[in-house]
Amino acid sequence: MKPIKLTMTAFGPYAKKQEIDFSKLENRKMFVISGKTGAGKTTIFDAISFAMYGKPSGDNRSAADMRSQFADPKQPTEVELLFELKGQSYFIRRAPQQQKPKARGDGMTSMSASAELYELKEDGSQLLLASNVRDTDEKMNELIGLEANQFRQILMIPQGDFQKLLTAGSQEKEKLLQKLFQTHFYKRVEDVLKEKSDALKKEAGKALEQQSLLLKGLPAFSSSMKDLLEQEDVDKRAVFGQMETDLTEMNSQQRECQNKGNELALKRDQLVAEKERGIAIHAQFDRLEAAKQEMDRVLKQEPIVREWQKQMDDAERAEKLLAYDLLEQQAVQAANKAEQRFKEADQQKKAAEQRNNQASERLLQEKEKQTVRDQAAAYLQQLEAMKASVLDYQSAREEAVRTKEKADQAEKRGKELAGQEKKLSEVLHQTNQQLQSVQTAKETFMEAAHHIEKSKGLIDLYREWQTVQQTILTHERITEEIKEQYKRKEQEAEEARQLGQKRRINWSRGHAAILAGQLQDGQPCSVCGSAHHPNPAASASDHVTDQMLEEAESRVNALNLESRKVEQKWVEAKSSLAHARENGDKLLMKLPIGFQMDQAMAELKEQEDRKSCAAEEIELKEKTEKTLLDLKGKKEILMQQIEQNQQREKIELAASFEASSVLKQLERAVPESMRDTSFFLAQWKQAKEEVQFLQHNYEQAASEAHAAHTALQSAASVWQERMEALEAAGQSKKAAADQFQQRIQEWGFASIDEYQSAKQHLEQLPLLKEKVTAFEQKKRDAAHLIKELQAALHGRSRVDVEELDQRIKGINEEWAALGDQAAALQSQINETIRIRNKVEEISIQMKKAEEAYRMAGHLYDITHGKNELKITFERYVLASFLEEILVAANIRLAAMTNGRFLLERLAERSKGNAQSGLDLLVFDQYTGTSRHVKTLSGGESFKAALALALGLAEVVQNYAGGVSLETMFVDEGFGTLDPESLDQAIETLMDIQADGRLVGVISHVPELKERIDARLEIHQSEEGSTAAFVFAGES
């Protein structure tokens, strides 16, 4: 960072606006700030520090205390700094929280702190980077790469702080070097190793606990296993040995159960086969009885079947006469149709004779009207000759009226346009006057918009902070709820584990009781082999089945899983709560000190009102200018319309005069009674229709007379034809009737009624045949089945199936008991094997976890400082950076002390638990020994501190960790040096100018002011201080 121009207003002893233009130094890289005590030398540093960080350069002063006591109360305190960083120019403006007179009334009001940061472009434009204190602080920290206290220790070393870096302890140096060299990553390595170590330790503990629970749940098949499991500390090796013995015995007993079960199954299958054969014989006897009953039902239907056979024979004979019956019916229908057609022809003939007589009489009447037709034609001819003149007269009269109206309209339009022109001129005059009265408001609008944006940013920030506070309350409530839920889940899981252990013990006892129930005196026990059973296991009242045991263990696993899930949610909830609190703190730090929401809302309302008023004025001006432009355009168009209307008025008057002349000529040619076109056309139309009507009636009468005569001749011819057809149909009808009667007698029917009765069964003939055939088939089938079953059952009797069922049931019960015993053994075998495999799997996992834990824990101890040097991993890295800094610092310290002193790092571990690794010693060539830097004298300490600061700046600049160290300010120390040491210190400072670094020194030492040709002199007066650069050779 390199300052270019510093501007202070009402800041410290500077009552008015004070500019310090560092660009006046030109190529000079060192200057002295001189003045009397209290004049304001250190205030220069305070102003630069305040502009960049919002804090003065010393810890004993606050930003609010920097308000000038000499300033006018209305003059606000403000600092502006134009500076260059990494080749880019920036401008920052800050104002501390302060009191100002109220805008209305007496008294003072509080003004919040403010800050703005701009990036200056090459084209002269400014880019706003931050507009409030919070954003400006964050952006400056990002740009500079140093916090305020680090800036003071490295670049701006005020009074009392010069030797802090030299004498600071390891922890203080660690914080500074962390920021400078960005070594937080190495600290993160320590944290990750700790998290990994803790997680592995917890994983191993959980695995050991799970292994113990599994072993406790082993089935106690033998008394030896029971004794081992009841011990407080289970001997895993002994349990595994007994487990193999128990598995061998359980497998042996299970095989014995399977052999007995196979023998019973074979015997049961034989009985089942015998039962199935008996059931088959029973079914055949039942079928024989059913077949005999079916034969009895069939024989009872024989009378009905004989009646069906008679109806079937009659229907077949009637079917032979159907063709003759149809011929006789067709002949009757033909005769009836011929009679009906003759009647129709007779009626048509009589109607034709009547129409012919009427048409002849009407034609005679129309011939007598010839004179009337001639008179109507003559009148129509007279009207046709007059028609053209009448139509011309009507057109001329309409044209005369139309041209007269258009001439009148043109005259009226001319008067209207003249009135509009007068009104428009008046409006133009008024609009010009209104435009002159509107003042420019754009500057007011922009200023108000800037303040509104600034106020809204603070208000939104405050509301966001309030929202975060509500979120914090919600997270606190949720975290507490999840914590209680976790406790409940842990309690439920513990209760379920106890229940599972209890059920496992009862389950084992229950299986022991089952085995004890199978013991017989004198027979060896399947478990221990003893033939004596003095104290067999008794069945417990709370017997536990395999399903109950499985349900209990499933519930334990489910609750353990739920508990882990709730625990994870609790951890996440606590993390969310911490994150929310951190966000709340960050937001609060970004708000100005003493921020008041009501005051901010009032200021926002005031600026919005200003902006609204300015916007209305701007809008009014724009509308007025547009209106004026529109009015001028309208007037121009109106003048064109007036000129056009004057030309039109002349043309319309000439046309009106010409139309009146033509009308007068036509009035002399048309009679007055016919001048009405509507009346004339109605007379002409009526005459024309009369002529057409008379002629049409005559022609129609002649046509109808001819048509009636033709129709009469046609009707007479049809009448004769149908008379002959009627006689022929009667003869055919009689012949068909005679032939049908003869055929009925031939086929054995006594009468037509008997034939008709037989004919009714024709539709049922297929069904009758089907019924008779089905009856005969059923009769044959029943007889055949009876004969077949009697032959198959000859010499046989029914089997007692119920007695066989009882014997099979007894064998099944015995076989099921063996199955239950085998299943119980298999369940114990499976559970034992499952637990054995799971324990072995966990053992492998435990071994891996323990090995990983030993490695991670060892690495964490080393990186956390539990080593011979008692130094953390991050501090070890920082120590290497410090070594580089000391190399650069010792070059300068040797030059300033004639090679007597060199700085070195204390590598030995500290006493007790104190962390070390960054403390400094000074090696004295005179004594050949090292001692603590705190033992140096005032002048020696100044040299060492100056050398260390310059070395630190050089190393940080070389690493370029985002930090630009182009400036250094020193505020004390030179007065403690003797002349030789002073020369050496000045030479050292001069050396760093080769890097282009600017060095400012506050000093009262005359020799220093003489050696450096640029001075910033501070002059003190009763009205406040002023500052100005003075260069060598100037008065």
Tab-separated table of C-alpha atoms in Angstrom, residues 439-450 610-611 614-615 618:
chain	number	residue	atom	x	y	z
A	439	GLN	CA	-36.215	23.790	-12.633
A	440	THR	CA	-33.559	21.106	-13.177
A	441	ALA	CA	-33.956	18.302	-10.581
A	442	LYS	CA	-31.665	15.556	-11.904
A	443	GLU	CA	-28.852	16.337	-9.438
A	444	THR	CA	-31.286	16.218	-6.512
A	445	PHE	CA	-32.682	12.896	-7.791
A	446	MET	CA	-29.215	11.243	-8.053
A	447	GLU	CA	-28.145	12.491	-4.626
A	448	ALA	CA	-31.338	11.194	-2.996
A	449	ALA	CA	-31.016	7.837	-4.824
A	450	HIS	CA	-27.477	7.418	-3.452
A	610	ARG	CA	-36.909	14.105	-1.976
A	611	LYS	CA	-36.395	11.569	-4.722
A	614	ALA	CA	-37.396	15.360	-7.971
A	615	ALA	CA	-38.765	12.528	-10.097
A	618	ILE	CA	-38.192	15.553	-14.043
